[in-house]
XYZ file of N, CA, C and O in Angstrom:
612
model
N 0.836 -1.199 0.025
C 0.013 -0.019 -0.007
C 0.856 1.280 0.033
O 0.604 2.231 -0.687
N 2.012 1.286 0.825
C 2.856 2.357 0.845
C 3.468 2.708 -0.580
O 3.582 3.753 -0.978
N 3.917 1.551 -1.141
C 4.460 1.676 -2.591
C 3.458 2.199 -3.540
O 3.809 3.012 -4.360
N 2.172 1.770 -3.373
C 1.154 2.316 -4.309
C 0.986 3.817 -4.069
O 0.830 4.524 -5.054
N 1.060 4.361 -2.825
C 0.892 5.691 -2.581
C 2.133 6.489 -3.089
O 1.887 7.597 -3.554
N 3.235 5.880 -3.093
C 4.455 6.549 -3.429
C 4.797 6.439 -4.890
O 5.419 7.164 -5.567
N 4.291 5.338 -5.567
C 4.569 5.025 -6.953
C 3.542 5.082 -7.883
O 2.749 6.140 -7.942
N 3.355 3.966 -8.635
C 2.322 4.037 -9.737
C 0.971 3.951 -9.348
O 0.040 4.212 -10.153
N 0.694 3.599 -8.029
C -0.630 3.705 -7.592
C -1.425 2.361 -7.529
O -2.483 2.354 -7.016
N -0.899 1.312 -8.117
C -1.618 0.009 -7.984
C -0.939 -0.821 -6.903
O 0.204 -0.669 -6.544
N -1.846 -1.641 -6.221
C -1.285 -2.601 -5.221
C -2.135 -3.876 -5.366
O -3.182 -4.066 -5.781
N -1.434 -4.963 -4.802
C -1.908 -6.278 -4.599
C -1.289 -6.787 -3.412
O -0.060 -6.996 -3.326
N -2.118 -7.238 -2.378
C -1.594 -7.756 -1.142
C -2.417 -8.961 -0.797
O -3.705 -8.916 -0.799
N -1.838 -10.040 -0.464
C -2.564 -11.286 0.093
C -2.192 -11.404 1.546
O -1.043 -11.325 1.977
N -3.206 -11.730 2.412
C -2.930 -11.720 3.796
C -4.088 -12.733 4.448
O -5.047 -12.943 3.832
N -3.754 -13.091 5.703
C -4.782 -13.880 6.438
C -5.476 -12.978 7.331
O -4.940 -11.955 7.887
N -6.779 -13.264 7.591
C -7.565 -12.488 8.585
C -8.510 -13.386 9.350
O -8.806 -14.547 8.907
N -8.823 -13.029 10.521
C -9.804 -13.851 11.342
C -11.039 -12.851 11.469
O -10.892 -11.841 12.197
N -12.177 -13.334 10.810
C -13.467 -12.297 11.080
C -13.713 -12.248 12.470
O -13.615 -13.245 13.287
N -14.278 -11.065 12.937
C -14.708 -10.831 14.268
C -15.664 -12.019 14.652
O -16.453 -12.330 13.929
N -15.419 -12.484 15.912
C -16.242 -13.574 16.392
C -15.880 -14.922 15.924
O -16.540 -15.916 16.379
N -14.858 -15.096 15.051
C -14.493 -16.391 14.662
C -13.304 -16.976 15.427
O -12.588 -16.275 16.073
N -13.308 -18.266 15.459
C -12.171 -18.924 16.176
C -10.993 -18.889 15.178
O -10.990 -19.476 14.123
N -9.876 -18.385 15.711
C -8.680 -18.350 14.816
C -8.193 -19.766 14.306
O -7.592 -19.801 13.181
N -8.438 -20.823 15.078
C -8.027 -22.136 14.654
C -8.877 -22.626 13.429
O -8.409 -23.471 12.678
N -10.142 -22.202 13.371
C -10.942 -22.714 12.241
C -11.500 -21.540 11.352
O -12.035 -21.925 10.302
N -11.468 -20.354 11.739
C -12.017 -19.292 10.962
C -11.225 -18.374 10.204
O -11.572 -17.383 9.646
N -9.895 -18.710 10.177
C -8.939 -17.899 9.399
C -9.290 -17.913 7.960
O -9.485 -18.926 7.367
N -9.297 -16.818 7.339
C -9.548 -16.682 5.869
C -8.297 -16.028 5.220
O -7.684 -15.173 5.853
N -8.130 -16.405 4.015
C -7.158 -15.816 3.145
C -7.766 -14.723 2.314
O -8.746 -15.072 1.614
N -7.261 -13.527 2.143
C -7.838 -12.540 1.360
C -6.810 -11.882 0.462
O -5.661 -11.647 0.824
N -7.265 -11.608 -0.781
C -6.425 -10.884 -1.761
C -7.056 -9.499 -1.832
O -8.206 -9.369 -2.142
N -6.319 -8.438 -1.652
C -6.622 -7.097 -1.721
C -5.925 -6.480 -2.989
O -4.713 -6.475 -2.987
N -6.716 -6.000 -3.970
C -6.149 -5.567 -5.132
C -6.858 -4.235 -5.491
O -8.046 -4.117 -5.391
N -6.039 -3.193 -5.827
C -6.674 -1.961 -6.209
C -5.665 -0.923 -6.640
O -4.541 -1.131 -7.108
N -6.322 0.356 -6.639
C -5.378 1.505 -7.198
C -5.685 2.711 -6.343
O -6.669 2.845 -5.677
N -4.717 3.558 -6.380
C -4.841 4.909 -5.689
C -5.408 5.930 -6.737
O -4.878 5.974 -7.847
N -6.416 6.635 -6.362
C -6.811 7.681 -7.230
C -6.188 9.019 -6.909
O -6.162 9.320 -5.577
N -5.829 9.712 -7.811
C -5.061 11.119 -7.556
C -5.829 12.126 -8.410
O -6.416 11.880 -9.398
N -5.631 13.370 -7.861
C -6.254 14.502 -8.546
C -5.235 14.954 -9.644
O -4.154 14.389 -9.747
N -5.485 16.039 -10.319
C -4.698 16.670 -11.370
C -3.263 16.978 -10.869
O -2.275 16.959 -11.590
N -3.232 17.281 -9.631
C -1.928 17.755 -9.017
C -1.111 16.594 -8.429
O -0.104 16.736 -7.810
N -1.729 15.334 -8.525
C -0.980 14.100 -8.102
C -1.316 13.802 -6.558
O -0.656 12.887 -6.024
N -2.202 14.502 -5.921
C -2.528 14.283 -4.557
C -3.533 13.083 -4.467
O -4.324 12.923 -5.348
N -3.338 12.295 -3.485
C -4.267 11.129 -3.272
C -5.595 11.615 -2.868
O -5.739 12.429 -1.889
N -6.614 11.190 -3.543
C -7.997 11.554 -3.289
C -8.841 10.401 -2.816
O -10.000 10.568 -2.420
N -8.304 9.302 -3.080
C -9.076 8.036 -2.714
C -8.390 6.672 -3.149
O -7.406 6.664 -3.707
N -8.950 5.674 -2.744
C -8.531 4.321 -3.174
C -9.764 3.562 -3.653
O -10.887 3.796 -3.139
N -9.522 2.798 -4.640
C -10.667 1.810 -4.980
C -9.978 0.439 -5.341
O -8.840 0.381 -5.687
N -10.762 -0.538 -5.036
C -10.263 -1.859 -5.272
C -11.253 -2.948 -4.803
O -12.550 -2.581 -4.630
N -10.775 -4.127 -4.684
C -11.640 -5.258 -4.378
C -10.872 -6.157 -3.301
O -9.666 -6.306 -3.464
N -11.659 -6.679 -2.447
C -11.125 -7.753 -1.542
C -11.760 -9.120 -2.012
O -12.946 -9.160 -2.171
N -10.959 -10.043 -2.191
C -11.446 -11.327 -2.644
C -10.988 -12.423 -1.615
O -9.876 -12.458 -1.106
N -11.963 -13.262 -1.214
C -11.627 -14.380 -0.390
C -11.055 -15.483 -1.154
O -11.689 -16.089 -2.048
N -9.818 -15.728 -0.957
C -9.038 -16.722 -1.756
C -8.658 -17.973 -0.906
O -7.714 -18.602 -1.232
N -9.443 -18.146 0.213
C -9.102 -19.298 1.161
C -9.032 -20.568 0.396
O -8.095 -21.443 0.577
N -9.984 -20.878 -0.353
C -10.056 -22.217 -1.164
C -8.820 -22.207 -2.147
O -8.248 -23.321 -2.327
N -8.538 -21.249 -2.830
C -7.419 -21.282 -3.731
C -6.130 -21.484 -2.957
O -5.303 -22.268 -3.424
N -5.867 -20.831 -1.849
C -4.702 -21.149 -1.042
C -4.655 -22.503 -0.543
O -3.633 -23.124 -0.638
N -5.741 -23.007 -0.105
C -5.848 -24.490 0.381
C -5.584 -25.331 -0.776
O -4.742 -26.352 -0.610
N -6.046 -25.049 -1.975
C -5.664 -25.970 -3.147
C -4.231 -25.995 -3.552
O -3.594 -26.894 -3.777
N -3.584 -24.762 -3.439
C -2.251 -24.575 -3.747
C -1.351 -25.332 -2.691
O -0.403 -26.013 -3.011
N -1.770 -25.224 -1.374
C -0.999 -25.945 -0.360
C -1.196 -27.483 -0.486
O -0.180 -28.193 -0.281
N -2.358 -28.024 -0.863
C -2.523 -29.378 -1.136
C -1.642 -29.843 -2.372
O -1.005 -30.857 -2.218
N -1.570 -29.017 -3.373
C -0.763 -29.383 -4.521
C 0.692 -29.340 -4.146
O 1.437 -30.308 -4.564
N 1.138 -28.483 -3.309
C 2.573 -28.466 -2.774
C 2.853 -29.693 -2.085
O 3.897 -30.336 -2.167
N 1.970 -30.141 -1.171
C 2.138 -31.319 -0.392
C 2.134 -32.654 -1.302
O 3.095 -33.394 -1.102
N 1.300 -32.620 -2.334
C 1.317 -33.798 -3.251
C 2.650 -33.813 -3.964
O 3.258 -34.930 -4.257
N 3.170 -32.662 -4.384
C 4.425 -32.555 -5.168
C 5.672 -33.067 -4.229
O 6.398 -33.815 -4.675
N 5.504 -32.652 -2.991
C 6.557 -33.140 -2.088
C 6.478 -34.601 -1.872
O 7.559 -35.263 -1.819
N 5.322 -35.159 -1.766
C 5.104 -36.519 -1.501
C 5.584 -37.311 -2.797
O 6.254 -38.338 -2.551
N 5.214 -36.875 -3.891
C 5.618 -37.561 -5.207
C 7.087 -37.488 -5.333
O 7.746 -38.496 -5.737
N 7.710 -36.414 -4.940
C 9.272 -36.302 -5.009
C 9.838 -37.275 -4.183
O 10.840 -37.866 -4.417
N 9.357 -37.381 -2.867
C 9.893 -38.349 -1.902
C 9.780 -39.767 -2.415
O 10.624 -40.704 -2.254
N 8.595 -40.144 -2.983
C 8.408 -41.530 -3.535
C 9.281 -41.744 -4.749
O 9.923 -42.875 -4.863
N 9.629 -40.724 -5.503
C 10.502 -40.849 -6.728
C 11.769 -41.282 -6.365
O 12.523 -41.939 -7.129
N 12.320 -40.900 -5.168
C 13.729 -41.169 -4.741
C 13.728 -42.371 -3.797
O 14.872 -42.688 -3.296
N 12.647 -42.978 -3.382
C 12.541 -43.956 -2.405
C 13.198 -45.236 -3.055
O 12.817 -45.609 -4.162
N 14.226 -45.801 -2.437
C 14.877 -46.953 -2.952
C 14.551 -48.259 -2.249
O 14.990 -49.331 -2.642
N 13.778 -48.168 -1.218
C 13.315 -49.393 -0.544
C 11.950 -49.112 0.270
O 11.463 -48.025 0.155
N 11.416 -50.210 0.877
C 10.150 -50.066 1.463
C 10.173 -49.082 2.564
O 9.256 -48.381 2.810
N 11.311 -49.055 3.328
C 11.375 -48.163 4.484
C 11.266 -46.699 4.030
O 10.596 -45.938 4.760
N 11.858 -46.389 2.831
C 11.748 -44.987 2.376
C 10.362 -44.658 1.969
O 9.917 -43.514 2.067
N 9.606 -45.667 1.355
C 8.190 -45.420 0.984
C 7.297 -45.224 2.311
O 6.522 -44.391 2.340
N 7.571 -46.090 3.342
C 6.962 -45.810 4.580
C 7.213 -44.513 5.238
O 6.278 -43.826 5.624
N 8.495 -44.019 5.151
C 8.697 -42.759 5.644
C 8.005 -41.652 4.888
O 7.471 -40.658 5.526
N 7.987 -41.781 3.565
C 7.249 -40.777 2.830
C 5.826 -40.796 3.124
O 5.230 -39.693 3.213
N 5.260 -41.923 3.279
C 3.847 -41.990 3.573
C 3.557 -41.363 5.040
O 2.506 -40.589 5.074
N 4.399 -41.671 5.908
C 4.134 -41.111 7.298
C 4.415 -39.650 7.328
O 3.648 -38.880 7.947
N 5.454 -39.157 6.598
C 5.696 -37.651 6.648
C 4.747 -36.939 5.937
O 4.119 -35.999 6.518
N 4.501 -37.229 4.691
C 3.541 -36.450 3.845
C 2.180 -36.758 4.075
O 1.315 -35.851 4.015
N 1.763 -38.008 4.261
C 0.393 -38.396 4.552
C -0.163 -37.717 5.883
O -1.247 -37.236 5.863
N 0.696 -37.802 6.818
C 0.352 -37.254 8.123
C 0.090 -35.736 7.973
O -0.935 -35.232 8.535
N 0.952 -35.087 7.330
C 0.844 -33.582 7.093
C -0.394 -33.239 6.296
O -0.983 -32.304 6.718
N -0.691 -34.085 5.300
C -1.818 -33.850 4.468
C -3.080 -33.769 5.184
O -3.954 -33.111 4.932
N -3.255 -34.635 6.234
C -4.522 -34.739 6.948
C -4.369 -34.037 8.369
O -5.326 -34.011 9.066
N -3.208 -33.440 8.647
C -3.009 -32.775 9.915
C -3.104 -33.697 11.033
O -3.456 -33.302 12.186
N -2.696 -34.940 10.899
C -2.670 -35.968 12.032
C -1.436 -35.727 12.885
O -0.339 -35.483 12.461
N -1.660 -35.984 14.256
C -0.555 -35.987 15.197
C 0.201 -37.312 15.143
O 1.366 -37.320 15.541
N -0.406 -38.362 14.760
C 0.278 -39.671 14.723
C -0.209 -40.471 13.478
O -1.333 -40.170 12.922
N 0.557 -41.363 13.036
C 0.198 -42.180 11.888
C 0.975 -43.531 11.876
O 2.136 -43.629 12.545
N 0.489 -44.556 11.249
C 1.069 -45.762 11.154
C 0.897 -46.359 9.763
O -0.120 -46.155 9.044
N 1.895 -47.230 9.288
C 1.754 -47.980 8.117
C 1.519 -49.450 8.582
O 2.366 -50.028 9.353
N 0.401 -49.986 8.120
C -0.029 -51.318 8.511
C -0.097 -52.157 7.129
O -0.662 -51.765 6.262
N 0.540 -53.280 7.247
C 0.606 -54.270 6.110
C 0.239 -55.624 6.535
O 0.445 -56.024 7.704
N -0.347 -56.465 5.653
C -0.568 -57.864 5.932
C 0.774 -58.533 6.108
O 1.759 -58.205 5.566
N 0.816 -59.569 7.123
C 2.040 -60.225 7.327
C 2.185 -61.136 6.227
O 1.255 -61.891 5.784
N 3.369 -61.149 5.522
C 3.677 -61.991 4.328
C 3.276 -63.426 4.358
O 2.585 -63.979 3.472
N 3.493 -64.155 5.500
C 3.240 -65.549 5.488
C 1.826 -65.838 6.128
O 1.340 -66.953 6.339
N 1.113 -64.715 6.537
C -0.254 -64.852 7.161
C -1.144 -63.678 6.720
O -1.278 -62.757 7.606
N -1.613 -63.522 5.484
C -2.370 -62.322 5.194
C -3.634 -62.066 5.942
O -4.188 -60.950 5.854
N -4.023 -62.900 6.871
C -5.263 -62.595 7.750
C -4.758 -61.879 8.956
O -5.520 -61.469 9.836
N -3.464 -61.627 9.129
C -2.854 -60.912 10.249
C -2.192 -59.632 9.713
O -1.531 -59.703 8.675
N -2.440 -58.527 10.394
C -1.763 -57.262 10.127
C -0.762 -56.955 10.945
O -0.783 -57.436 12.209
N 0.240 -56.092 10.533
C 1.437 -55.770 11.318
C 1.624 -54.286 11.059
O 1.691 -53.805 9.995
N 1.936 -53.532 12.190
C 2.476 -52.207 12.113
C 3.930 -52.254 11.692
O 4.765 -52.852 12.406
N 4.267 -51.771 10.486
C 5.676 -51.831 10.051
C 6.416 -50.526 10.384
O 7.661 -50.513 10.426
N 5.714 -49.442 10.524
C 6.269 -48.174 10.868
C 5.216 -47.275 11.470
O 4.138 -47.273 10.980
N 5.664 -46.431 12.435
C 4.703 -45.571 13.072
C 5.418 -44.368 13.648
O 6.648 -44.438 13.993
N 4.726 -43.252 13.752
C 5.255 -41.952 14.347
C 4.150 -41.291 15.077
O 3.005 -41.453 14.825
N 4.631 -40.660 16.110
C 3.603 -39.908 16.988
C 2.881 -40.676 18.035
O 2.172 -40.103 18.808
N 3.079 -41.969 18.125
C 2.537 -42.865 19.202
C 3.435 -43.177 20.268
O 4.675 -43.295 20.065
N 2.885 -43.364 21.490
C 3.762 -43.812 22.589
C 3.902 -45.303 22.369
O 3.050 -45.970 21.945
N 5.085 -45.827 22.612
C 5.290 -47.304 22.467
C 4.302 -48.189 23.168
O 3.767 -49.153 22.607
N 3.932 -47.854 24.488
C 2.932 -48.744 25.096
C 1.623 -48.697 24.428
O 0.863 -49.645 24.479
N 1.319 -47.596 23.897
C -0.024 -47.397 23.085
C -0.072 -48.292 21.857
O -1.086 -48.927 21.560
N 1.109 -48.595 21.228
C 1.054 -49.408 20.021
C 1.301 -50.925 20.319
O 1.061 -51.725 19.498
N 1.849 -51.197 21.472
C 2.297 -52.590 21.715
C 1.146 -53.537 21.439
O 1.341 -54.618 20.799
N -0.063 -53.390 21.921
C -1.128 -54.382 21.631
C -1.476 -54.482 20.108
O -2.112 -55.454 19.727
N -1.127 -53.410 19.337
C -1.491 -53.446 18.000
C -0.329 -53.845 17.069
O -0.421 -53.694 15.753
N 0.754 -54.267 17.508
C 1.940 -54.640 16.688
C 1.562 -55.650 15.600
O 1.924 -55.506 14.395
N 0.833 -56.659 16.025
C 0.231 -57.639 15.100
C -1.301 -57.922 15.627
O -1.520 -58.079 16.747
N -2.200 -57.858 14.636
C -3.609 -58.143 15.097
C -4.267 -58.758 13.912
O -3.955 -58.589 12.631
N -5.390 -59.489 14.116
C -6.197 -60.130 13.007
C -6.763 -59.102 12.135
O -7.319 -58.013 12.646
N -6.855 -59.395 10.753
C -7.531 -58.490 9.845
C -9.047 -58.338 10.244
O -9.681 -57.325 9.912
N -9.659 -59.328 10.833
C -11.030 -59.313 11.212
C -11.403 -58.413 12.390
O -12.533 -58.094 12.580
N -10.386 -57.850 13.019
C -10.633 -56.951 14.168
C -11.361 -55.738 13.756
O -10.999 -55.120 12.697
N -12.393 -55.314 14.419
C -13.169 -54.160 14.095
C -12.309 -52.848 14.500
O -12.636 -52.141 15.512
N -11.417 -52.502 13.625
C -10.529 -51.218 13.919
C -10.426 -50.491 12.540
O -10.452 -51.164 11.463
N -10.171 -49.243 12.654
C -10.135 -48.442 11.345
C -8.981 -49.040 10.390
O -9.248 -49.056 9.211
N -7.862 -49.379 10.999
C -6.808 -49.930 10.146
C -7.165 -51.105 9.393
O -7.033 -51.248 8.056
N -7.822 -52.104 10.015
C -8.195 -53.399 9.405
C -9.412 -53.176 8.468
O -9.511 -53.605 7.407
N -10.303 -52.212 8.829
C -11.491 -51.875 8.079
C -11.084 -51.240 6.635
O -11.600 -51.574 5.672
N -10.016 -50.442 6.727
C -9.570 -49.757 5.461
C -8.960 -50.805 4.631
O -9.206 -50.784 3.338
N -8.285 -51.809 5.068
C -7.695 -52.798 4.222
C -8.842 -53.774 3.699
O -8.779 -54.197 2.600
N -9.856 -54.060 4.487
C -10.949 -54.936 4.091
C -11.745 -54.163 2.963
O -12.107 -54.790 1.989
N -12.020 -52.898 3.172
C -12.789 -52.154 2.285
C -11.986 -51.674 1.042
O -12.638 -51.337 0.027
N -10.644 -51.587 1.159
C -9.864 -51.065 0.050
C -9.886 -49.607 -0.127
O -9.664 -49.098 -1.240
N -10.240 -48.862 0.939
C -10.354 -47.420 0.903
C -10.182 -46.800 2.242
O -10.345 -47.568 3.258
N -9.831 -45.525 2.346
C -9.514 -44.959 3.713
C -10.879 -44.931 4.595
O -11.989 -44.960 4.046
N -10.682 -45.154 5.833
C -11.735 -45.014 6.759
C -11.422 -43.890 7.732
O -10.377 -43.859 8.379
N -12.253 -42.866 7.723
C -12.023 -41.651 8.600
C -12.803 -41.702 9.931
O -13.993 -41.990 9.861
N -12.039 -41.544 10.969
C -12.796 -41.574 12.240
C -12.688 -40.351 12.906
O -11.854 -39.475 12.611
């Protein structure tokens, strides 16, 4: 805005704002402010005109695309299953904002049994009972494998 007042008169600013009465954790909006300074014949500022655009969804889409690109790049250089697990845990957890995540796979010699092969964000005692468990157990991890799609809880 200062540059617009001192220079050619046009401006474009993107910023975050929290509308009055909104919770900052859930109500933050991204706004694009674009406009021009009006001047009189002597060059004095006589007003501003422009538009405020809510670009929250656009910013969220760009952020998702950046996360997907980072995940794809990590997978492209993964040389073993451990590197794939790390990419899944790092980028997948970030994508959904999870505090903890685990990679669960069928046990090779017993596909009716699942095993946690890598996990982050959990306390060891919390995971101990789930290190190996039957696919039939009614839990989100086993349900996702049975259904062949994510299960959100």
